[in-house]
Coordinates of C-alpha atoms in Angstrom, one line a residue:
X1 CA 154.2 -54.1 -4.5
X2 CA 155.6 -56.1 -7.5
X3 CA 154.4 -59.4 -5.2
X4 CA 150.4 -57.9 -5.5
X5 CA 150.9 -56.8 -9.1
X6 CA 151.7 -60.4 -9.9
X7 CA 149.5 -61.5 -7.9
X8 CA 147.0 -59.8 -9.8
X9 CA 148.5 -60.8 -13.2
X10 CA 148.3 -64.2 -12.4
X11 CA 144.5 -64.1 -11.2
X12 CA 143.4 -62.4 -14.7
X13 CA 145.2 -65.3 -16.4
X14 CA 144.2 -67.7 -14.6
X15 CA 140.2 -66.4 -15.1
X16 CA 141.1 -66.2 -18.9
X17 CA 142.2 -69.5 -18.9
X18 CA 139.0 -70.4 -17.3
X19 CA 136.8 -68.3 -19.5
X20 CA 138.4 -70.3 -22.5
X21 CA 138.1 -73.8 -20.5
X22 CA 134.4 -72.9 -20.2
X23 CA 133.4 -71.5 -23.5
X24 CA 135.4 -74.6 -25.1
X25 CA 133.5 -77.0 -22.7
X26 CA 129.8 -75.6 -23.7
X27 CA 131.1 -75.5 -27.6
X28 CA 131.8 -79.2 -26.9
X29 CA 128.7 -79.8 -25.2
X30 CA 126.6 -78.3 -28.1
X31 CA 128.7 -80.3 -30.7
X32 CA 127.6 -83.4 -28.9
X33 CA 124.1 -82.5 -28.4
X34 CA 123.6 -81.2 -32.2
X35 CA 125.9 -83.5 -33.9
X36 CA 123.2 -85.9 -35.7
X37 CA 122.0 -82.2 -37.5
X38 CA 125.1 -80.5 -37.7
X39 CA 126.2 -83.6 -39.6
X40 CA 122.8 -83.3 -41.8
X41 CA 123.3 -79.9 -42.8
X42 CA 127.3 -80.2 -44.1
X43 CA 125.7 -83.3 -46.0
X44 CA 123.3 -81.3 -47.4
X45 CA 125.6 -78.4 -48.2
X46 CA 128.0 -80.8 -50.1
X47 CA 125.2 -82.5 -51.7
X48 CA 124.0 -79.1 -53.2
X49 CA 127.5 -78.5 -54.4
X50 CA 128.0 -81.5 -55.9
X51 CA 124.1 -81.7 -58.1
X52 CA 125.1 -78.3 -59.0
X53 CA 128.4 -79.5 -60.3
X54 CA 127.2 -82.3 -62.1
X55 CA 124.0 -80.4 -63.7
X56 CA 126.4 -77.6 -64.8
X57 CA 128.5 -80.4 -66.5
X58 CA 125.7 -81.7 -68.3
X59 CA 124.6 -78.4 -69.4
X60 CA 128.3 -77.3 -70.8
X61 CA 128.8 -80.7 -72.4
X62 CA 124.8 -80.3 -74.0
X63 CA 126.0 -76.9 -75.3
X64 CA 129.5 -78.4 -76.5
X65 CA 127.7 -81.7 -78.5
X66 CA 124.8 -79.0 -79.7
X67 CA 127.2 -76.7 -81.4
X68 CA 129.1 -79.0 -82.7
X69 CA 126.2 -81.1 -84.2
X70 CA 124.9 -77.3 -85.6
X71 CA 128.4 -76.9 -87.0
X72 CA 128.4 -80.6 -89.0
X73 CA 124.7 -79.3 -90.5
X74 CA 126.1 -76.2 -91.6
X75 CA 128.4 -77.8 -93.9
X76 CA 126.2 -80.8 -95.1
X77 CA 122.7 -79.5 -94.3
X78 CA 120.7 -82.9 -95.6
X79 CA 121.9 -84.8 -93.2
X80 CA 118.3 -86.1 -91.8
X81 CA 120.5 -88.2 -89.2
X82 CA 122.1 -85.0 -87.6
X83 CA 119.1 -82.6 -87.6
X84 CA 117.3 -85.4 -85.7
X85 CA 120.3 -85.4 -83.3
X86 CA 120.0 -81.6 -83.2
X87 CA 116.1 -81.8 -82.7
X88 CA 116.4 -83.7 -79.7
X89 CA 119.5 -81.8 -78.1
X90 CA 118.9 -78.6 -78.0
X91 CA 115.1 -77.4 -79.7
X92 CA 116.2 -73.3 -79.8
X93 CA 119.0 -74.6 -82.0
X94 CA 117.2 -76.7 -83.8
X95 CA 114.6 -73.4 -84.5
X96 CA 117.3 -71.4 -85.3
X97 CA 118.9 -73.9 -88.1
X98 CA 115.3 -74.4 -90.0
X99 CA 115.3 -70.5 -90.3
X100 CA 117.9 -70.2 -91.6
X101 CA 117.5 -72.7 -94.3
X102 CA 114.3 -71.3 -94.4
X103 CA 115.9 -67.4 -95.3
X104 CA 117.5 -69.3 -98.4
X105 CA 114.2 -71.5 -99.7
X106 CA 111.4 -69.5 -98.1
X107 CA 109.1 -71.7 -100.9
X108 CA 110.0 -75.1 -99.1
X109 CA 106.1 -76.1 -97.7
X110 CA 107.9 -78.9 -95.3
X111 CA 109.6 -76.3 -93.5
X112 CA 107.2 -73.9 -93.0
X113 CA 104.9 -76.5 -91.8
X114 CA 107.9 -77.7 -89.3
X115 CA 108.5 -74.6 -88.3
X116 CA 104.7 -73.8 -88.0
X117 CA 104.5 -76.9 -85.4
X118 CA 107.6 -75.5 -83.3
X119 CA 105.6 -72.4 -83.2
X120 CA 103.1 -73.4 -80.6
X121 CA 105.5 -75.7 -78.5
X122 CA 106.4 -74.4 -75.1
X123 CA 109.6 -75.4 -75.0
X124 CA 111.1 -72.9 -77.4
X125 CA 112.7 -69.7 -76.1
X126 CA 110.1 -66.8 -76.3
X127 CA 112.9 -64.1 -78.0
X128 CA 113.1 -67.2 -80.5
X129 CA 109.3 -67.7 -80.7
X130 CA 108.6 -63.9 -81.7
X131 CA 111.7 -63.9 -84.3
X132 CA 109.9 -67.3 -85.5
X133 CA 106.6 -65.3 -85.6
X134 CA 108.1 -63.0 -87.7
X135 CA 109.0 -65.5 -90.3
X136 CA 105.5 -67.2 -90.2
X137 CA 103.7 -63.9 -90.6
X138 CA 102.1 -64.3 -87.5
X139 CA 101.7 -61.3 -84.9
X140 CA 104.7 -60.6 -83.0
X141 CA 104.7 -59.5 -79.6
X142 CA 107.9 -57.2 -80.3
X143 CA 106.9 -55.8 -83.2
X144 CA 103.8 -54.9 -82.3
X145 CA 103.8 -51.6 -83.7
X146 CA 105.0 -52.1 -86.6
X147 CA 102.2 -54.3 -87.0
X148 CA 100.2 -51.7 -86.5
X149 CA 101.8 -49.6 -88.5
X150 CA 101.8 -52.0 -91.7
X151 CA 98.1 -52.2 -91.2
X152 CA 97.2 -48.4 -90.7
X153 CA 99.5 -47.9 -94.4
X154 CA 97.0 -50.8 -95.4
X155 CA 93.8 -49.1 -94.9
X156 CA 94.9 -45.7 -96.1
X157 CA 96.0 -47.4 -99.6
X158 CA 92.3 -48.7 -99.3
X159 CA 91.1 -44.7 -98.5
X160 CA 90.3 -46.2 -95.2
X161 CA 91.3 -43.1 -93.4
X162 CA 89.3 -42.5 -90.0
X163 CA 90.3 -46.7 -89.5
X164 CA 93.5 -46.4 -90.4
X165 CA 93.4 -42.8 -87.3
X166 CA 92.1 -45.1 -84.8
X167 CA 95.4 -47.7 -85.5
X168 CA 97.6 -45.3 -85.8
X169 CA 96.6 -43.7 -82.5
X170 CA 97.0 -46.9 -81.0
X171 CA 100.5 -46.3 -81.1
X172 CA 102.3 -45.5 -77.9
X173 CA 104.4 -42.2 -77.9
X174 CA 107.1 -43.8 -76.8
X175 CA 107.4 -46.1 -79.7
X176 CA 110.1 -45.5 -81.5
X177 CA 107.4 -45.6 -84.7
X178 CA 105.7 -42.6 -83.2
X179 CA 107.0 -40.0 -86.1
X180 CA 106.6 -42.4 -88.7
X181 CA 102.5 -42.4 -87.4
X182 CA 102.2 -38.8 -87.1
X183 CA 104.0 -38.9 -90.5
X184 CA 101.4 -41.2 -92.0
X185 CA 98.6 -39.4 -90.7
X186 CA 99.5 -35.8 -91.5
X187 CA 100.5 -37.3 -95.5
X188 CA 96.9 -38.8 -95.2
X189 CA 95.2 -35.2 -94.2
X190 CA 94.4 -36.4 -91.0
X191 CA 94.6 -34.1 -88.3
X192 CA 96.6 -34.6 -84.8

């Protein structure tokens, strides 16, 4: 009996073996068949890797050279050389350092027609752009409503009342300047 068992125990490892002789033989066989695209595709893999590597450098030393360039400005804010430097590094930055020169000589016509130019160009950040609107007087996408609302307190100080309804109804209910509305238009007489 123990002569069939290992019988039978060498058989099953012998067919294992053979299983795993085969299945390494047709993995070797597709290697060789597929190798040209196999090859293709880990290039391209490591070529991804490594453009994303570099860009992501490039980016991080951008930002590094940009701060630091906003950081020289912010003690010596005449220097024509450095805002030039900034204006062709990093634009948002730029933006963000002629506002806030801007906050402390809102007269200052050069800046406002700088600023007015960056307005329109497309390369600005459009959180940036509506701030930017803000400080041109322009209409703001985010503050929309309050635009609205500004208006509508307008046209009542003008006894505009059924024009200054119609903008004030304009105003979603979910706005957050819903109360203030409803507050404007019952001060006003004007019925809900």
């Amino acid at each position: 009996m123990t002569l069939k068992d290992n019988l039978k125990a060498v058989k099953t490892e012998l067919s294992t073996e053979e299983q795993f002789i085969e299945k390494f033989i047709k993995s070797e066989r597709f290697i060789k068949k597929y190798k040209f695209y196999i090859l293709i595709i880990l290039a391209l893999i490591l070529l991804y890797f490594a453009i994303t590597f570099i860009v992501d450098t490039l980016k991080e030393k951008n930002i590094k050279e940009s701060n630091e360039i906003y950081a020289s400005l912010m003690n010596s804010p005449n220097d024509k050389a450095k805002l030039a430097e900034l204006k062709e590094k990093n634009l948002n930055l730029y933006v963000i350092f002629l506002m806030s020169k801007l906050s402390k000589e809102p007269e200052n016509k050069e800046l406002l027609a700088e600023l007015s130019s960056l307005y329109k160009d497309k390369n600005i950040n459009n959180y940036l752009k509506n701030i930017l609107a803000l400080d041109l007087n322009e209409q703001s996408f985010f503050l929309k409503d309050f635009d609205k609302l500004l208006e509508a307190y307008k046209l009542l100080e003008e006894d505009k009342i059924e024009e200054a309804n119609i903008l004030l109804s304009k105003i979603k209910t979910d706005s957050t300047l819903e109360q203030i509305a409803k507050n404007l238009k019952h001060y006003q007489g004007i019925g809900q």
